[in-house]
GROMACS .gro file of C-alpha atoms in nm:
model
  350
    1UNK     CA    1   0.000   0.000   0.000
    2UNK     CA    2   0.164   0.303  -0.101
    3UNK     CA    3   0.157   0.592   0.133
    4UNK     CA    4   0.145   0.972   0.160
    5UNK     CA    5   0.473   1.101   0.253
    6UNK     CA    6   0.442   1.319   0.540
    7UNK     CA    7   0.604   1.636   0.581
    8UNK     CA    8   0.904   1.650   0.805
    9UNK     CA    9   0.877   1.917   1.111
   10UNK     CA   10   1.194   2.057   1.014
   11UNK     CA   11   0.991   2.154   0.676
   12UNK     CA   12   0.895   2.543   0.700
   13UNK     CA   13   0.526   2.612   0.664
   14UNK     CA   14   0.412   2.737   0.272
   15UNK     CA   15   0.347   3.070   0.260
   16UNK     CA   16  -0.021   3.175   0.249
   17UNK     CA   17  -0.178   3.245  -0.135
   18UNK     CA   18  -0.194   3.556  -0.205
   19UNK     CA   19  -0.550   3.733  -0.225
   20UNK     CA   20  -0.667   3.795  -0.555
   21UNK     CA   21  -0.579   4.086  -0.738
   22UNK     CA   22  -0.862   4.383  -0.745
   23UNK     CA   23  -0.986   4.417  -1.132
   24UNK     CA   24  -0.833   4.726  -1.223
   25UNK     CA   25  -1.243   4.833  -1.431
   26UNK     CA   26  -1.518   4.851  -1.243
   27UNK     CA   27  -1.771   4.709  -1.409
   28UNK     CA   28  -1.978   4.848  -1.705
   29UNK     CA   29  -2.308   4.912  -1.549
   30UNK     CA   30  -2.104   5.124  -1.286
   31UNK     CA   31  -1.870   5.324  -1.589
   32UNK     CA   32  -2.209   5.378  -1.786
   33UNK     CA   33  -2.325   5.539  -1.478
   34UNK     CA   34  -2.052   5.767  -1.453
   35UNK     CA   35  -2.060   5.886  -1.776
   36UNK     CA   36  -2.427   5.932  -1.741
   37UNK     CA   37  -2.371   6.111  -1.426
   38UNK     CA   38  -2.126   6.364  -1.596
   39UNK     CA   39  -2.329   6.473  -1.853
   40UNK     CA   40  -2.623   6.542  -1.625
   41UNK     CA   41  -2.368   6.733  -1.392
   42UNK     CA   42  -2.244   6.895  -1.674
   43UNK     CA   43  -2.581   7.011  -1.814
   44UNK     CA   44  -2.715   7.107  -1.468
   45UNK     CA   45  -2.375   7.290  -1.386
   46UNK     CA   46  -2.473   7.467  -1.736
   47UNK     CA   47  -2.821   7.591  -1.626
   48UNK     CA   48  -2.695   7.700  -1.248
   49UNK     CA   49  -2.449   7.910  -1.474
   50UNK     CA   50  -2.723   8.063  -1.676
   51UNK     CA   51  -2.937   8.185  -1.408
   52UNK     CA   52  -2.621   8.355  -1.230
   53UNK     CA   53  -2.570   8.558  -1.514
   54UNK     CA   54  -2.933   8.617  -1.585
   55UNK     CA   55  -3.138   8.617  -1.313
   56UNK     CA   56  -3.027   9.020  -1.249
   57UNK     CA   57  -2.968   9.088  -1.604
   58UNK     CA   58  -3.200   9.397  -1.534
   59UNK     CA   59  -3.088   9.450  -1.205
   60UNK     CA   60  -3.439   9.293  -0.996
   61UNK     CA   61  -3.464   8.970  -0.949
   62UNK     CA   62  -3.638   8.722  -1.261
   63UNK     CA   63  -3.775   8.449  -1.007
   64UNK     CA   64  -3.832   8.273  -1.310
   65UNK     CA   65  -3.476   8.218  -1.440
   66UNK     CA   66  -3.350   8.223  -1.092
   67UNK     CA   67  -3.556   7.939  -1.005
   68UNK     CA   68  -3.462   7.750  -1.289
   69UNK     CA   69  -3.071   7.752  -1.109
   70UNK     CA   70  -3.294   7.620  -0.756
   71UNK     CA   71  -3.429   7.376  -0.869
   72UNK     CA   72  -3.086   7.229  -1.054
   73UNK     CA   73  -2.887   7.317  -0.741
   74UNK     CA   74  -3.135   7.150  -0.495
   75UNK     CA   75  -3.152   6.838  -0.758
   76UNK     CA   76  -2.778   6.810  -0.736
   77UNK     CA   77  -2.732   6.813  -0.354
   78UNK     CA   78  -3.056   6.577  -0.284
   79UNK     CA   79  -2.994   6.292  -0.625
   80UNK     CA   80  -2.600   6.313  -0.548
   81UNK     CA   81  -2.746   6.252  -0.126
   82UNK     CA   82  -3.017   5.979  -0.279
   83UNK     CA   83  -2.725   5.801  -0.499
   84UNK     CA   84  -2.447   5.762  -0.169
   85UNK     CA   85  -2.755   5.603   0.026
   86UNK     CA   86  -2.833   5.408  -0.213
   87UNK     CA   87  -2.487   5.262  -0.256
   88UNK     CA   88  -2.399   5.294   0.089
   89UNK     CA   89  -2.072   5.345  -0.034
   90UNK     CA   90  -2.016   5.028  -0.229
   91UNK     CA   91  -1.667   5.006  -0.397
   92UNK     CA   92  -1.620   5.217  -0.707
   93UNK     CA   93  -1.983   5.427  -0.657
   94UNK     CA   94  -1.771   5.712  -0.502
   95UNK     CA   95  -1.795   5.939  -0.853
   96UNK     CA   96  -2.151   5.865  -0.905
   97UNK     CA   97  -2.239   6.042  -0.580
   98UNK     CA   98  -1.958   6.314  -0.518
   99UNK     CA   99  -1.993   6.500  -0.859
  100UNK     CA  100  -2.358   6.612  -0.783
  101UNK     CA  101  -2.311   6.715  -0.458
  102UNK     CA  102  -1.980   6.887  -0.538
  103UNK     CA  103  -2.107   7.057  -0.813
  104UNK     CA  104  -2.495   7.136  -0.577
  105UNK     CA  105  -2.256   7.283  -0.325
  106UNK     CA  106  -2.117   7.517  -0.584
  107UNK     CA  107  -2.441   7.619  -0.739
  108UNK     CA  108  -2.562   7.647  -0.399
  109UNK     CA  109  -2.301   7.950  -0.324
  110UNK     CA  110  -2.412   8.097  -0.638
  111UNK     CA  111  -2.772   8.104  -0.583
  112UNK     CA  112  -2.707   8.240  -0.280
  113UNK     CA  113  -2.486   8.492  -0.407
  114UNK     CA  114  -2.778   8.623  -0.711
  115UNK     CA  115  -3.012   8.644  -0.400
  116UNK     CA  116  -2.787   8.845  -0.157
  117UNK     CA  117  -2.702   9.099  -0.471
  118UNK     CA  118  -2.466   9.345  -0.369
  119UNK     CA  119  -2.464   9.295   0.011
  120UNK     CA  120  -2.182   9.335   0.202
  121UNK     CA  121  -2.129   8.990   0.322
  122UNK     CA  122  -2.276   8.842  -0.003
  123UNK     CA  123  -1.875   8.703  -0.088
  124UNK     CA  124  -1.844   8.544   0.276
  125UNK     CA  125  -2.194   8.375   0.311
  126UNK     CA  126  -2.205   8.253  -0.029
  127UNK     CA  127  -1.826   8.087   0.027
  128UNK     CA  128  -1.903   7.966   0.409
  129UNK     CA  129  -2.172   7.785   0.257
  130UNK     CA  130  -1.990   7.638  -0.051
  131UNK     CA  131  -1.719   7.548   0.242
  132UNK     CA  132  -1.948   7.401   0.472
  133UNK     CA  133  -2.213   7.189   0.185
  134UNK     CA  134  -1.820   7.105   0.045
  135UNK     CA  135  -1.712   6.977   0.365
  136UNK     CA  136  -2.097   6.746   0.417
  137UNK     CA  137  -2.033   6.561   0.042
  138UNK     CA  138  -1.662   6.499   0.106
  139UNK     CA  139  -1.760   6.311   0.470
  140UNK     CA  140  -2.002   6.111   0.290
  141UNK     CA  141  -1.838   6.026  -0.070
  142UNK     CA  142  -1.400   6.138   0.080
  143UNK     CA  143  -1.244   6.238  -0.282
  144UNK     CA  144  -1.124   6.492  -0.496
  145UNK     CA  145  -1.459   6.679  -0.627
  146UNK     CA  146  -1.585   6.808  -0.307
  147UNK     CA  147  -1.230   6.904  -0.220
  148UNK     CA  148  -1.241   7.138  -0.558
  149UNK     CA  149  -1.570   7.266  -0.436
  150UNK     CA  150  -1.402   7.350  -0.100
  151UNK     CA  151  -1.093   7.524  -0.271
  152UNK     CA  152  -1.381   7.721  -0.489
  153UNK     CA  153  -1.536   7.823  -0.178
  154UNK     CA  154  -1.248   7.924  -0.016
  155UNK     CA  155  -1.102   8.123  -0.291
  156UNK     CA  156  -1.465   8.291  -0.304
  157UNK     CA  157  -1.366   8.452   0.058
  158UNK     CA  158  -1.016   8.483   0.044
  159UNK     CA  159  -1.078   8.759  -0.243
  160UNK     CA  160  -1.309   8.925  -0.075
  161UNK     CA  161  -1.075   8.951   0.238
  162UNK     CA  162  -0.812   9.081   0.007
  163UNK     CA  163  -1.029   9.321  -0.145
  164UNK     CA  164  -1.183   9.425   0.248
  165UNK     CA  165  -0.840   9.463   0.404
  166UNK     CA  166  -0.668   9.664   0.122
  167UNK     CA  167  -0.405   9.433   0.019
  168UNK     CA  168  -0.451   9.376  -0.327
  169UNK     CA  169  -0.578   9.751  -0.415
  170UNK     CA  170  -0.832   9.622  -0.736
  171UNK     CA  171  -0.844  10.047  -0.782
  172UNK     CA  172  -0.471  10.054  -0.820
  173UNK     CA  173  -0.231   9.860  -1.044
  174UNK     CA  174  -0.143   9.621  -0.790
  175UNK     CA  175   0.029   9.368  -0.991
  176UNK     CA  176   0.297   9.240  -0.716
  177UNK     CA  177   0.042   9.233  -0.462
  178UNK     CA  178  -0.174   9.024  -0.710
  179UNK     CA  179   0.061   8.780  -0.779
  180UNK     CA  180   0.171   8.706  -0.422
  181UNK     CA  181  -0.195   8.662  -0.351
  182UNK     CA  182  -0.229   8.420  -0.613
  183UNK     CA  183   0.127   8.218  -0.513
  184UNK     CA  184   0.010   8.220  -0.133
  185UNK     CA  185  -0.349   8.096  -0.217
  186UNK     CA  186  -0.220   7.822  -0.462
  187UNK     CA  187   0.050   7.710  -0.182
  188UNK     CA  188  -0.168   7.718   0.093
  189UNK     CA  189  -0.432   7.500  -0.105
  190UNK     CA  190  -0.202   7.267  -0.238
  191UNK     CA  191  -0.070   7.188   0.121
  192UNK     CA  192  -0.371   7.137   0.269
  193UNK     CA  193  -0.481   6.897   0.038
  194UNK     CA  194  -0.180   6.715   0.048
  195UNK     CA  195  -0.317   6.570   0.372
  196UNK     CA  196  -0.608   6.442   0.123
  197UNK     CA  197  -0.402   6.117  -0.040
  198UNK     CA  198  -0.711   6.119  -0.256
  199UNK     CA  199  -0.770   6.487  -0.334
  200UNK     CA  200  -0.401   6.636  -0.365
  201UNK     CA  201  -0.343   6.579  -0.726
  202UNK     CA  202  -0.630   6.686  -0.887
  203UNK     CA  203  -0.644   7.008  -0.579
  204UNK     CA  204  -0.273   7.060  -0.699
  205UNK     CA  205  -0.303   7.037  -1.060
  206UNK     CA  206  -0.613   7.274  -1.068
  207UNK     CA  207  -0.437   7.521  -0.821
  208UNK     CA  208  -0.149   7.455  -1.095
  209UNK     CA  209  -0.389   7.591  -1.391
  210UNK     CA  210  -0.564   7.867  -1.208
  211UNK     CA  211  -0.213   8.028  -1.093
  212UNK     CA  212  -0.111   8.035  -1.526
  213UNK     CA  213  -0.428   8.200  -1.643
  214UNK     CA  214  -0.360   8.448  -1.315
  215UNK     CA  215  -0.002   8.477  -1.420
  216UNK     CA  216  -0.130   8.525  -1.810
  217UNK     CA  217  -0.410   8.778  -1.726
  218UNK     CA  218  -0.130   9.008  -1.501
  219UNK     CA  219   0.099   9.016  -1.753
  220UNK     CA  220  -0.130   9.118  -1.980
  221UNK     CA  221  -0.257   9.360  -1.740
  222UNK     CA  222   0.091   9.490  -1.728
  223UNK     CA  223   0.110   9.470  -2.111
  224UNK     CA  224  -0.193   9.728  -2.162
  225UNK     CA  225  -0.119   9.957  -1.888
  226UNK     CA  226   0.268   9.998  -1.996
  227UNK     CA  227   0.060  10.103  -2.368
  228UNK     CA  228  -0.145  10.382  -2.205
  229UNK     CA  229   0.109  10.486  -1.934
  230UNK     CA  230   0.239  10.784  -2.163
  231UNK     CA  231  -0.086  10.919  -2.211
  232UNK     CA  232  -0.194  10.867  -1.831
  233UNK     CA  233   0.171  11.070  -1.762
  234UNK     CA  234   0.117  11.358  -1.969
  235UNK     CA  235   0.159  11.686  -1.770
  236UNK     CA  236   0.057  11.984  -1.984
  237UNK     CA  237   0.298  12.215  -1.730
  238UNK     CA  238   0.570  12.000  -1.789
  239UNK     CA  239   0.872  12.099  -1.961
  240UNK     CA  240   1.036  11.782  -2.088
  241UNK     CA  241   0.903  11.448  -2.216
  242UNK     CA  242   0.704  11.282  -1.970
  243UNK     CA  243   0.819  11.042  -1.782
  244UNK     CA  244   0.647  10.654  -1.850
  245UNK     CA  245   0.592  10.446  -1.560
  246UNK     CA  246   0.803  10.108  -1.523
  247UNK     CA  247   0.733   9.796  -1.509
  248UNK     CA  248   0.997   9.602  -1.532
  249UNK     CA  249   1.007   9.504  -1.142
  250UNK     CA  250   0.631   9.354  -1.136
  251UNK     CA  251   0.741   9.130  -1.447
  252UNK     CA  252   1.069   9.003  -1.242
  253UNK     CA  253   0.848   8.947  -0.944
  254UNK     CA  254   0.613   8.763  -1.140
  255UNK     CA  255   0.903   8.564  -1.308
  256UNK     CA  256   1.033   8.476  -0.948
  257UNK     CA  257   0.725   8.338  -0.823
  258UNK     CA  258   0.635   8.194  -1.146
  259UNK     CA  259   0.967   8.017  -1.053
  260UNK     CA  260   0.871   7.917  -0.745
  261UNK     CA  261   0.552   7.752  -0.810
  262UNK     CA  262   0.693   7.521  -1.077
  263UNK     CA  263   0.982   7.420  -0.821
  264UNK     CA  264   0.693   7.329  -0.573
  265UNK     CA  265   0.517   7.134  -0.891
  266UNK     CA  266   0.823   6.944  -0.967
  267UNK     CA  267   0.905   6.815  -0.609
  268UNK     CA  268   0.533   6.694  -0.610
  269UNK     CA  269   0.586   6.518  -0.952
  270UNK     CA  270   0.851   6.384  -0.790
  271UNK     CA  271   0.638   6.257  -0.481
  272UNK     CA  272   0.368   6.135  -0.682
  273UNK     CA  273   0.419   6.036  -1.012
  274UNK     CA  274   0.124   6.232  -1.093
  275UNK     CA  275   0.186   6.370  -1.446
  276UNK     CA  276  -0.061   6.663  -1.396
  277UNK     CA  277   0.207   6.871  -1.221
  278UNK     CA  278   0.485   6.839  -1.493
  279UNK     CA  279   0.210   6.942  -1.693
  280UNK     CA  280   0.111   7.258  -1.523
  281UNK     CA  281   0.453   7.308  -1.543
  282UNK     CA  282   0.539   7.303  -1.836
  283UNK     CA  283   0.214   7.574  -1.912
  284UNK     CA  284   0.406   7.827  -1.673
  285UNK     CA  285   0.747   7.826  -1.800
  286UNK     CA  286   0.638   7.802  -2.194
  287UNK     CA  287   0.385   8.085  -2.175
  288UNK     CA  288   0.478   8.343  -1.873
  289UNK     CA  289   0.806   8.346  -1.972
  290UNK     CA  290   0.732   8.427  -2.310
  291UNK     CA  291   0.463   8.712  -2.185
  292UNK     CA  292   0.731   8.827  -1.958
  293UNK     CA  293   0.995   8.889  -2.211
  294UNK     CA  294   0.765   9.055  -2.461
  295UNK     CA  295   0.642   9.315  -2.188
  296UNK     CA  296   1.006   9.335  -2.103
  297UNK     CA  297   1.072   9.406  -2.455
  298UNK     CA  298   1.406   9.274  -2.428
  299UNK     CA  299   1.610   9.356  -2.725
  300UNK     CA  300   1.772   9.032  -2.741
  301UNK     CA  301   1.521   8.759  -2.691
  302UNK     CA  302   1.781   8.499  -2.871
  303UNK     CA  303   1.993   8.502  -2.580
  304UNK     CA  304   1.697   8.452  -2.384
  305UNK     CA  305   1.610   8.127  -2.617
  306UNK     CA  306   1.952   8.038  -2.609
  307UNK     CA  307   1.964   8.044  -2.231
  308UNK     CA  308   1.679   7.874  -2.196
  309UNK     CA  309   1.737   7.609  -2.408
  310UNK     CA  310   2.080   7.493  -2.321
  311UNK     CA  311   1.937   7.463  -1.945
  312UNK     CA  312   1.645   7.267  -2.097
  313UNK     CA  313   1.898   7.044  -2.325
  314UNK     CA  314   2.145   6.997  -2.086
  315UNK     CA  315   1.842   6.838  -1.831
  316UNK     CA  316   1.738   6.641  -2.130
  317UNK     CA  317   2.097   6.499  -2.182
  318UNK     CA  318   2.172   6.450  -1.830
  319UNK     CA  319   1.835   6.220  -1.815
  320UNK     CA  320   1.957   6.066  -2.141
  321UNK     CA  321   2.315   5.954  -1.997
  322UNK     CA  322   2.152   5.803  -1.700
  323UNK     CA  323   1.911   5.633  -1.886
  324UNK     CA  324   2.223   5.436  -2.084
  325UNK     CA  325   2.407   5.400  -1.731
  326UNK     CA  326   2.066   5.199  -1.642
  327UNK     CA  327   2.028   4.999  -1.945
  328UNK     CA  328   2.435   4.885  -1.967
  329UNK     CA  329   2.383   4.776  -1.594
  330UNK     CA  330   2.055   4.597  -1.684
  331UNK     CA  331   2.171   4.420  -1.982
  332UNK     CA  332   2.222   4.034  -1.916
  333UNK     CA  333   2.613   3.941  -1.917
  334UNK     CA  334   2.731   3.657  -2.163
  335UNK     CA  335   2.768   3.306  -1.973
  336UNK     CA  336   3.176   3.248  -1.894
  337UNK     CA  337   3.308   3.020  -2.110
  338UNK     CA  338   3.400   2.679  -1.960
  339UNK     CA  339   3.792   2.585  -1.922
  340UNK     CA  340   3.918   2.282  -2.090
  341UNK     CA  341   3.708   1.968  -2.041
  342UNK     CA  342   3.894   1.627  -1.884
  343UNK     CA  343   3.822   1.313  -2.113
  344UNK     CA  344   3.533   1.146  -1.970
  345UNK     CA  345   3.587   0.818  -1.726
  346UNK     CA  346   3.623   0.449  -1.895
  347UNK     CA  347   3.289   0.256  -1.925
  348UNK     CA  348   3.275  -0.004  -1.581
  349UNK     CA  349   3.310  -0.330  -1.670
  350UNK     CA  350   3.125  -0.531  -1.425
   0.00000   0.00000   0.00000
């Protein structure tokens, strides 16, 4: 009778199998859904947008188009709501429910804004309760929408304080004190949501885009007063040529932090892998830079270029000779070839 062999104790115990990998799709019922759910967002979003602009178009109220931006705002909070207890936050249903409410606690600041008019504390209410409806949808579906909301909310009062306290003077050209405002906010953002594993990419990379259109918008700023500064100079009593405005120090300030902020993107490429911040990256130094030197009007913008490019190259070269370092010390060596072989033994003869 043949028998099992038994395993010795001096045998180590197998390892345990290893659990089954997650499927990297959800499945299609749930991606149909989300698709579905973005272009109703999207369209609602569209008709909360609408009755901003139009609801005062004549200065009073229109209930009627301002109602029409309720209603979508209320449907967002409550279906978004409806769709998280329905789920009761299954595995990959996150989306289906955060978008509407993210996008309800926006409109919902809005609204509130058209209603309030031209009130004092119009700004802060409408952002406190972006902040606060922001803060509800990412408790009950955590990710990056409501986080977005949040930052919207929170920029929504931060300008306002700005504006309240005098720092950025909006009467005055106040282009340094515009562009610190905008480097602080997009820092102080960023950081927070760092804390937010699932929130501080897409928080980042949006901070990332808002700060270049800022950065784009002030230098054009810069651009049109610099065209009308000789005609805002002209003193009919003066003797001599009038003397234009400069300047040059708001574009190197704006340069400098431009600086700064892609720094802070690259070390957070660098922690993350996230592509999104190389991109925004890239965005700032290929299109403020270019601004900058044009209302700089430097007279030699090759040595600019050729500045710029050797740094760029010699990055791009230093990447390339690691990159055959890597490969020569991955590449498989050749098997040693085998010394002299002794004759093989005489055949036993029993």
């Amino acid at each position: 009778m043949t028998t099992a062999p038994f395993a010795s104790s001096a045998t180590p115990p197998q390892p345990p199998a290893p659990p089954p990998a997650a499927p990297s799709w959800r499945p299609a019922s749930l991606r149909a859904d989300s698709a579905i759910v973005g272009l109703g967002v999207a369209l609602l979003a569209a008709a909360i947008v609408i009755s901003t602009l139009y609801s005062r178009a004549d200065g009073d109220l229109d209930w009627s188009t301002y109602a029409v931006g309720l209603v979508a705002t209320i449907g967002l909070l409550v279906v978004g709501a409806g769709i998280r207890l329905t789920y009761a936050g299954a595995d990959g249903t996150t989306d289906l429910s955060a978008w509407p409410m993210s996008f309800g606690a926006v409109g919902a600041g809005l609204m509130t804004g058209v209603a309030l008019d031209d009130a004092a504390a119009s700004a802060y209410v409408a952002g406190l309760l972006v902040l606060a409806l922001a803060a509800v949808a990412y408790v009950l579906s955590p990710s990056a929408p409501p986080v977005v909301a949040a930052v919207l909310g929170l920029l929504l009062v931060y300008a306002q304080t700005l504006d309240d306290t005098g720092l950025v003077d909006t009467e005055d050209e106040g282009f340094i004190q515009a562009a610190v405002a905008v480097a602080v906010f997009v820092l102080l953002v960023s950081a927070v949501a760092w804390f937010l594993p699932g929130a501080r990419v897409v928080v980042g990379v949006a901070a990332g885009a808002v700060a270049v259109a800022a950065y784009l918008a002030l230098m054009a700023a810069i651009a049109f007063a610099s065209l009308f500064a000789g005609f805002a100079s002209f003193d009919p009593e003066a003797t001599g040529p009038p003397e234009e405005p400069s300047y040059d120090n708001d574009v190197y300030v704006i340069l400098a932090l431009a600086t700064l902020l892609v720094a802070a993107w690259l070390v957070a490429a660098y922690l993350t892998d996230a592509p999104g911040f190389r991109l925004v990256g890239v965005a700032m130094v290929a299109s403020v830079l270019p601004a900058g030197m044009a209302v700089l009007a430097v007279e030699h913008p090759s040595v600019w270029a050729l500045v710029v490019g050797a740094l760029g190259g010699a990055a791009l070269v230093l990447v390339a000779v690691r990159a055959r370092a890597v490969a020569t010390q991955s590449r498989p060596t050749p098997p040693a070839q085998a010394g002299p072989t002794s004759p093989p033994p005489p055949p036993y003869v029993g």
